[in-house]
PDB file of C-alpha atoms and ligand atoms in Angstrom:
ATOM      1  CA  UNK A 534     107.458  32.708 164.875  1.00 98.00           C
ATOM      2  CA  UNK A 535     104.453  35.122 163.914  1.00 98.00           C
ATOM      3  CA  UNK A 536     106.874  36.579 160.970  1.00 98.00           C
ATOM      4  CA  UNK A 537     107.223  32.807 159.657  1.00 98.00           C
ATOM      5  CA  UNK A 538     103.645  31.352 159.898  1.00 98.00           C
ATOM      6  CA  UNK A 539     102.291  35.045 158.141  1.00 98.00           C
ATOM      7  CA  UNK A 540     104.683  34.105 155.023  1.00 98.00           C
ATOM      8  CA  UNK A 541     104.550  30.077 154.690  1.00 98.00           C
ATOM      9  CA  UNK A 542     100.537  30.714 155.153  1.00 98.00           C
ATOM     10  CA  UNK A 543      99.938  33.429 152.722  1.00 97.00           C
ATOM     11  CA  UNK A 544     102.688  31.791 150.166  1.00 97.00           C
ATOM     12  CA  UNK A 545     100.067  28.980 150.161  1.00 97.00           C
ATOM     13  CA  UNK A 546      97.157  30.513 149.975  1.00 97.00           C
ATOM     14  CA  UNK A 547      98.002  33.096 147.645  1.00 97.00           C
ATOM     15  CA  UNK A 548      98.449  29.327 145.064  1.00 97.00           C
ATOM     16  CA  UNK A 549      95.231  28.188 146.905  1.00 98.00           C
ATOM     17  CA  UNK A 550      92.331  27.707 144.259  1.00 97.00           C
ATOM     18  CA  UNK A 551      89.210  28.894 146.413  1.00 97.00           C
ATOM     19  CA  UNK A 552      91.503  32.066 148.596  1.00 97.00           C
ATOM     20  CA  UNK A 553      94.082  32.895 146.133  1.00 97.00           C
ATOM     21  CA  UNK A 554      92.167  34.392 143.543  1.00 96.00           C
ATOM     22  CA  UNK A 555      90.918  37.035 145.999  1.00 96.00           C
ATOM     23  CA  UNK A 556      94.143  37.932 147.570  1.00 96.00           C
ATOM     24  CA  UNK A 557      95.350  38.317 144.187  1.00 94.00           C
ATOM     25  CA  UNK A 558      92.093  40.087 142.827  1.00 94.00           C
ATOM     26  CA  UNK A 559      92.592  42.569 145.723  1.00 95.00           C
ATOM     27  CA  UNK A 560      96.098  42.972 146.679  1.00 96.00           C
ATOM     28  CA  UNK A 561      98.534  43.908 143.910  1.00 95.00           C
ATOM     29  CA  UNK A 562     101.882  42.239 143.924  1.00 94.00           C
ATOM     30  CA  UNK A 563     103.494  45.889 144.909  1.00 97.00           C
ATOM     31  CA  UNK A 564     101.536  46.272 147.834  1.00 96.00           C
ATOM     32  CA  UNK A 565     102.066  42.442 149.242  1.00 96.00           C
ATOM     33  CA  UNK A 566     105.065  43.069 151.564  1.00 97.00           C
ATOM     34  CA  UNK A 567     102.798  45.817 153.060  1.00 97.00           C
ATOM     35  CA  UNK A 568     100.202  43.546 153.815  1.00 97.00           C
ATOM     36  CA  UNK A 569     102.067  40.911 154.937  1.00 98.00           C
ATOM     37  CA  UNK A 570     103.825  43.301 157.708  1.00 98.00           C
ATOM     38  CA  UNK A 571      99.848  44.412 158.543  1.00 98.00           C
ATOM     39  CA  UNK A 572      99.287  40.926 159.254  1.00 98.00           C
ATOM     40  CA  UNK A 573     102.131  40.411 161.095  1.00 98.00           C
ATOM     41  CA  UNK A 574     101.364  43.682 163.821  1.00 98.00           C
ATOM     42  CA  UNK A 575      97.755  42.321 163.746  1.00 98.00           C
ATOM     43  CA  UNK A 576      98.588  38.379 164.614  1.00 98.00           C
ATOM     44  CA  UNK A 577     101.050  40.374 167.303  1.00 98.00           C
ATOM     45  CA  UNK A 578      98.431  42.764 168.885  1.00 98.00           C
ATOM     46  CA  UNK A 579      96.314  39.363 169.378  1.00 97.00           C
ATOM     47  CA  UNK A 580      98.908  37.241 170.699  1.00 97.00           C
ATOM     48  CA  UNK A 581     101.218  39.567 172.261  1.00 97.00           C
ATOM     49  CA  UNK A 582      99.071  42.153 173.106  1.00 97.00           C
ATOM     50  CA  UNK A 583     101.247  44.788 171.739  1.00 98.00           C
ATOM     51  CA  UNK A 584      98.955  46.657 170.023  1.00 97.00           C
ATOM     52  CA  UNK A 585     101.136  47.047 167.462  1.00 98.00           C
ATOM     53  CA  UNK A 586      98.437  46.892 165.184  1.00 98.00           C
ATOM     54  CA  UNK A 587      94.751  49.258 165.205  1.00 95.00           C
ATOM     55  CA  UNK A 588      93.426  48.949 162.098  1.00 96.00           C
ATOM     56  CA  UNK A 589      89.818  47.751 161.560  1.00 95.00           C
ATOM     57  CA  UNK A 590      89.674  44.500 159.872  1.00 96.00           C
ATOM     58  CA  UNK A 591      86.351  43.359 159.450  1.00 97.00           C
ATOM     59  CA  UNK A 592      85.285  46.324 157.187  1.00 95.00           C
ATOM     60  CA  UNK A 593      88.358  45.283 154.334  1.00 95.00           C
ATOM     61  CA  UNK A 594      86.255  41.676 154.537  1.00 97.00           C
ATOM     62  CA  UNK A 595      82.791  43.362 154.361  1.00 96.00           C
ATOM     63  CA  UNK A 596      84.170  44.679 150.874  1.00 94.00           C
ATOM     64  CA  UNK A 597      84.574  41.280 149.512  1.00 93.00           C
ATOM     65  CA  UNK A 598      81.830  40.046 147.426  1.00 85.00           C
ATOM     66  CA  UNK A 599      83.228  36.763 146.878  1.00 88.00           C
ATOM     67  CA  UNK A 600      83.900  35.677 150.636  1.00 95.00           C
ATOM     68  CA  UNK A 601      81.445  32.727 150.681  1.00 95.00           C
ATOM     69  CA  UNK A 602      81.562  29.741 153.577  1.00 97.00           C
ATOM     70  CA  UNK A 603      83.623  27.769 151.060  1.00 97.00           C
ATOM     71  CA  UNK A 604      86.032  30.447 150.925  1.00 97.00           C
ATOM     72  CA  UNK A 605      86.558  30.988 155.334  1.00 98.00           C
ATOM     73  CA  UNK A 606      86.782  27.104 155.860  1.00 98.00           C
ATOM     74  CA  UNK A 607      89.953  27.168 153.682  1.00 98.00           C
ATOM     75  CA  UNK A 608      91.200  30.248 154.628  1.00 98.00           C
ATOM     76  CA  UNK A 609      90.880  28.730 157.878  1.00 98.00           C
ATOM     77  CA  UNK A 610      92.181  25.109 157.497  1.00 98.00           C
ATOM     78  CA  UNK A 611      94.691  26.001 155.432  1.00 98.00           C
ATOM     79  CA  UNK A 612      96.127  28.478 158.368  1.00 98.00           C
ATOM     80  CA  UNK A 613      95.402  25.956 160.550  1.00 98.00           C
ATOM     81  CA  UNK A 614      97.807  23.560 158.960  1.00 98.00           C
ATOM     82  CA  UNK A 615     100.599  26.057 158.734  1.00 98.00           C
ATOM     83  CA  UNK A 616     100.442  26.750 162.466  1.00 98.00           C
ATOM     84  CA  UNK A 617     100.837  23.091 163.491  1.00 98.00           C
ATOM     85  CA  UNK A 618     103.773  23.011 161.202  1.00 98.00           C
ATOM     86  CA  UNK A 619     104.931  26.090 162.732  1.00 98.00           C
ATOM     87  CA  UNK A 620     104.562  26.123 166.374  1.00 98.00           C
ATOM     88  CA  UNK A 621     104.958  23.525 169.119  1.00 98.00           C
ATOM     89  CA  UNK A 622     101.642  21.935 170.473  1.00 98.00           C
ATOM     90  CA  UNK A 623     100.156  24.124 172.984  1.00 98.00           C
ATOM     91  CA  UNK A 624     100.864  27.145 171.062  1.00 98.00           C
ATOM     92  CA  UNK A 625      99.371  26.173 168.100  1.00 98.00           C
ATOM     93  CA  UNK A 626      96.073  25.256 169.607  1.00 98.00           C
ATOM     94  CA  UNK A 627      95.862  28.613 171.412  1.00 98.00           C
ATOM     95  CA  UNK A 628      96.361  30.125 167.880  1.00 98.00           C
ATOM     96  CA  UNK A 629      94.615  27.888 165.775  1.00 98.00           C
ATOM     97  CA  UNK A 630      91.129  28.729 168.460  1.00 98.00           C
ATOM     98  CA  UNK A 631      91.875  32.506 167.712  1.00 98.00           C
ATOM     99  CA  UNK A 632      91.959  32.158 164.003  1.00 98.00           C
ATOM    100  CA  UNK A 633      88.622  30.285 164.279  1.00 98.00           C
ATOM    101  CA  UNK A 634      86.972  32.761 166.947  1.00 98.00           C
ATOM    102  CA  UNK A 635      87.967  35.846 164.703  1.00 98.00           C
ATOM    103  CA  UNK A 636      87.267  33.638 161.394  1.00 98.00           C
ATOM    104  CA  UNK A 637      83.469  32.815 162.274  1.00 97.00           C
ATOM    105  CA  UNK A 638      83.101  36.346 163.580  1.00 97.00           C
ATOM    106  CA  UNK A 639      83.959  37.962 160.417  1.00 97.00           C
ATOM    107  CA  UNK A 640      82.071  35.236 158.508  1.00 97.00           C
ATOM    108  CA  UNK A 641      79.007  35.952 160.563  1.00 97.00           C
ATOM    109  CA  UNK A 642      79.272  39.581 159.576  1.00 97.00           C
ATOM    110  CA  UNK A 643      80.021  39.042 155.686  1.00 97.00           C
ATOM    111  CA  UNK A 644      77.099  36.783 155.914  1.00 96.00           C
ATOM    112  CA  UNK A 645      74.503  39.365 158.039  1.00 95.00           C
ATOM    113  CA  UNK A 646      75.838  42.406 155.311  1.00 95.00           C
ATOM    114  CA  UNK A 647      74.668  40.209 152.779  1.00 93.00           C
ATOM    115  CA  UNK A 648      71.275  39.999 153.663  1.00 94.00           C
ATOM    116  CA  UNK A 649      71.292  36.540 154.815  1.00 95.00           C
ATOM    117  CA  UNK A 650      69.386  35.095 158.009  1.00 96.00           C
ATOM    118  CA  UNK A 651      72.293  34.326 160.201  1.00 95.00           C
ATOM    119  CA  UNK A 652      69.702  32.503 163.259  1.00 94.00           C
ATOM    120  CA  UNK A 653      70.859  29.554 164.048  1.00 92.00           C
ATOM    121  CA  UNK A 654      74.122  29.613 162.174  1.00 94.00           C
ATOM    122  CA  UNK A 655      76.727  26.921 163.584  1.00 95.00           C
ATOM    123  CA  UNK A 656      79.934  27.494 163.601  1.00 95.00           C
ATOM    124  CA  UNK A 657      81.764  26.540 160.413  1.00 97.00           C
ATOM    125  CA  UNK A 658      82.972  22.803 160.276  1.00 97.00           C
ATOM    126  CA  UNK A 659      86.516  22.006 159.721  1.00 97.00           C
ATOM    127  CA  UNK A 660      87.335  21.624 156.320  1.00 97.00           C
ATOM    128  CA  UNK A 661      90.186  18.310 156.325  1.00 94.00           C
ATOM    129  CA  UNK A 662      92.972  18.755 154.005  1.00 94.00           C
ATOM    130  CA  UNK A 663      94.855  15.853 151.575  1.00 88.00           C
TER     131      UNK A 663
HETATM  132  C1  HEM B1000      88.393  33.566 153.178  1.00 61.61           C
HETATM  133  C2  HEM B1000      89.090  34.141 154.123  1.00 61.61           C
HETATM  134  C3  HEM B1000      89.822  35.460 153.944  1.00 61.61           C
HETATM  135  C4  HEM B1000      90.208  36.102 152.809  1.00 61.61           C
HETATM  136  C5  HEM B1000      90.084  35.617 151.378  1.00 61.61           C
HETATM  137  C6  HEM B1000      90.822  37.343 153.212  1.00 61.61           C
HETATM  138  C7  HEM B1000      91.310  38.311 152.370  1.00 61.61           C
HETATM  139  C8  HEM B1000      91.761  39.547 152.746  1.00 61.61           C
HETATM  140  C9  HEM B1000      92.018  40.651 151.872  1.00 61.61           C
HETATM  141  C10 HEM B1000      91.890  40.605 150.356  1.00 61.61           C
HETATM  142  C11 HEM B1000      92.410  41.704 152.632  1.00 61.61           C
HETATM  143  C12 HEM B1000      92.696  43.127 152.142  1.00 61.61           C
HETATM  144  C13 HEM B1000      94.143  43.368 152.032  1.00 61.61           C
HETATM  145  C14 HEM B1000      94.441  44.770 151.536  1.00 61.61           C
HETATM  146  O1  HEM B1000      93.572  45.422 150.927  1.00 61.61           O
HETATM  147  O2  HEM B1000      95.572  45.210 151.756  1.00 61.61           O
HETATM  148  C15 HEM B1000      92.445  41.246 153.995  1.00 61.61           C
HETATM  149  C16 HEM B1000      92.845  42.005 155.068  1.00 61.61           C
HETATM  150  C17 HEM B1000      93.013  41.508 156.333  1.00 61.61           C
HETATM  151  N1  HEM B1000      92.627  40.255 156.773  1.00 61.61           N
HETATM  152 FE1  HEM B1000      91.723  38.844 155.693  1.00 61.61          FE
HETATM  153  N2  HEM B1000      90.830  37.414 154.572  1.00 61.61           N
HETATM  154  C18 HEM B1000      90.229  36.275 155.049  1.00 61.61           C
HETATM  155  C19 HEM B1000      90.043  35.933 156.365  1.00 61.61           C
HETATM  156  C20 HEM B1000      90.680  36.545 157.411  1.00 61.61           C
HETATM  157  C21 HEM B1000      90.697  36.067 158.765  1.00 61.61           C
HETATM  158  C22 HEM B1000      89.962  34.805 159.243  1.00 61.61           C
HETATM  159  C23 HEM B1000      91.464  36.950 159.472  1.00 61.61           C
HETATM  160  C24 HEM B1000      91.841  36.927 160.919  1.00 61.61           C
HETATM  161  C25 HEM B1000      91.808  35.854 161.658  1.00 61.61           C
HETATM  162  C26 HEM B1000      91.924  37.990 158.580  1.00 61.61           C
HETATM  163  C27 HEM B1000      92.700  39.081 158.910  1.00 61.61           C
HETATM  164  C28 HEM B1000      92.934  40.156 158.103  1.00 61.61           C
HETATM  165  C29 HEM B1000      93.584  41.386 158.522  1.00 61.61           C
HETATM  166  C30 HEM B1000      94.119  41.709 159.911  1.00 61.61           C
HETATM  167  C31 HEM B1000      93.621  42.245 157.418  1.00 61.61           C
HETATM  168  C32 HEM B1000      94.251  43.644 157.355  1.00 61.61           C
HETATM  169  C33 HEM B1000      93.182  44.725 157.482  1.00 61.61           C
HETATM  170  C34 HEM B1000      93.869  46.095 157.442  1.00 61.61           C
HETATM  171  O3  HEM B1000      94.396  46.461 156.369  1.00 61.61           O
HETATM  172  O4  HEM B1000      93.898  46.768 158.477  1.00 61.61           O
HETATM  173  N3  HEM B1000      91.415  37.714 157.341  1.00 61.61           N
HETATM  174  N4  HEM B1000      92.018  39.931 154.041  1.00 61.61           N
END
């Protein structure tokens, strides 16, 4: 289940017009599969618990220049979406708060290694597909 929700999300965000140029700008089309297993070991280590992945992910984001609030609520709807398609009810809400928890963490950091005053953030809305 991990294995399909990885693929149908990034196939759709790698076409996305806000996330896709990114993943494209920083991922060469050689080195997608790759990735793609990463994320699978990492959504498994979360889920599962297997730590089958022990990378450190926030730092790849911190490296992003272009990862703006605009840019997270997609990311994050857009995987949202994919896991409701994906996974019966209770499962996908579980996953869906994860993706939001880690989301607004790393968004927090991007934000705080900009420069910005984070005090008093909120958490990022939901951004409503068509
Ligand atoms: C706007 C939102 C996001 C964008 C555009 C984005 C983009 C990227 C990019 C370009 C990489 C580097 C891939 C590489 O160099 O191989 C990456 C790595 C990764 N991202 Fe994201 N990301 C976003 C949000 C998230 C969120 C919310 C999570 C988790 C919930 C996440 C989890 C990861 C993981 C686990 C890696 C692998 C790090 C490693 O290589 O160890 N990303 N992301």
């Amino acid at each position: 289940m991990i294995r399909a929700v990885v693929d149908r999300f990034y196939a759709n965000a790698r076409e996305d017009e806000l996330v896709g140029p990114v993943f494209k700008a920083a991922v060469p089309d050689q080195r997608w599969q790759a990735h793609l297993d990463t994320i699978v070991d990492f959504w498994s280590s979360v889920l599962l618990g297997t730590r089958r992945y022990d990378g450190r992910p926030l730092r790849k984001h911190l490296m992003l220049p272009e990862l703006q609030d605009v840019q997270f609520r997609r990311w994050l709807a857009l995987f949202r979406q994919t896991v409701e398609e994906v996974c019966p009810p209770d499962l996908a809400a579980f996953w869906v708060d994860r993706s939001e928890r880690i989301g607004n963490s790393f968004r927090i950091s991007v934000r705080m290694h900009n420069g910005d005053d984070v005090t008093g953030l909120r958490p990022l809305e939901r951004e409503v597909l068509p």
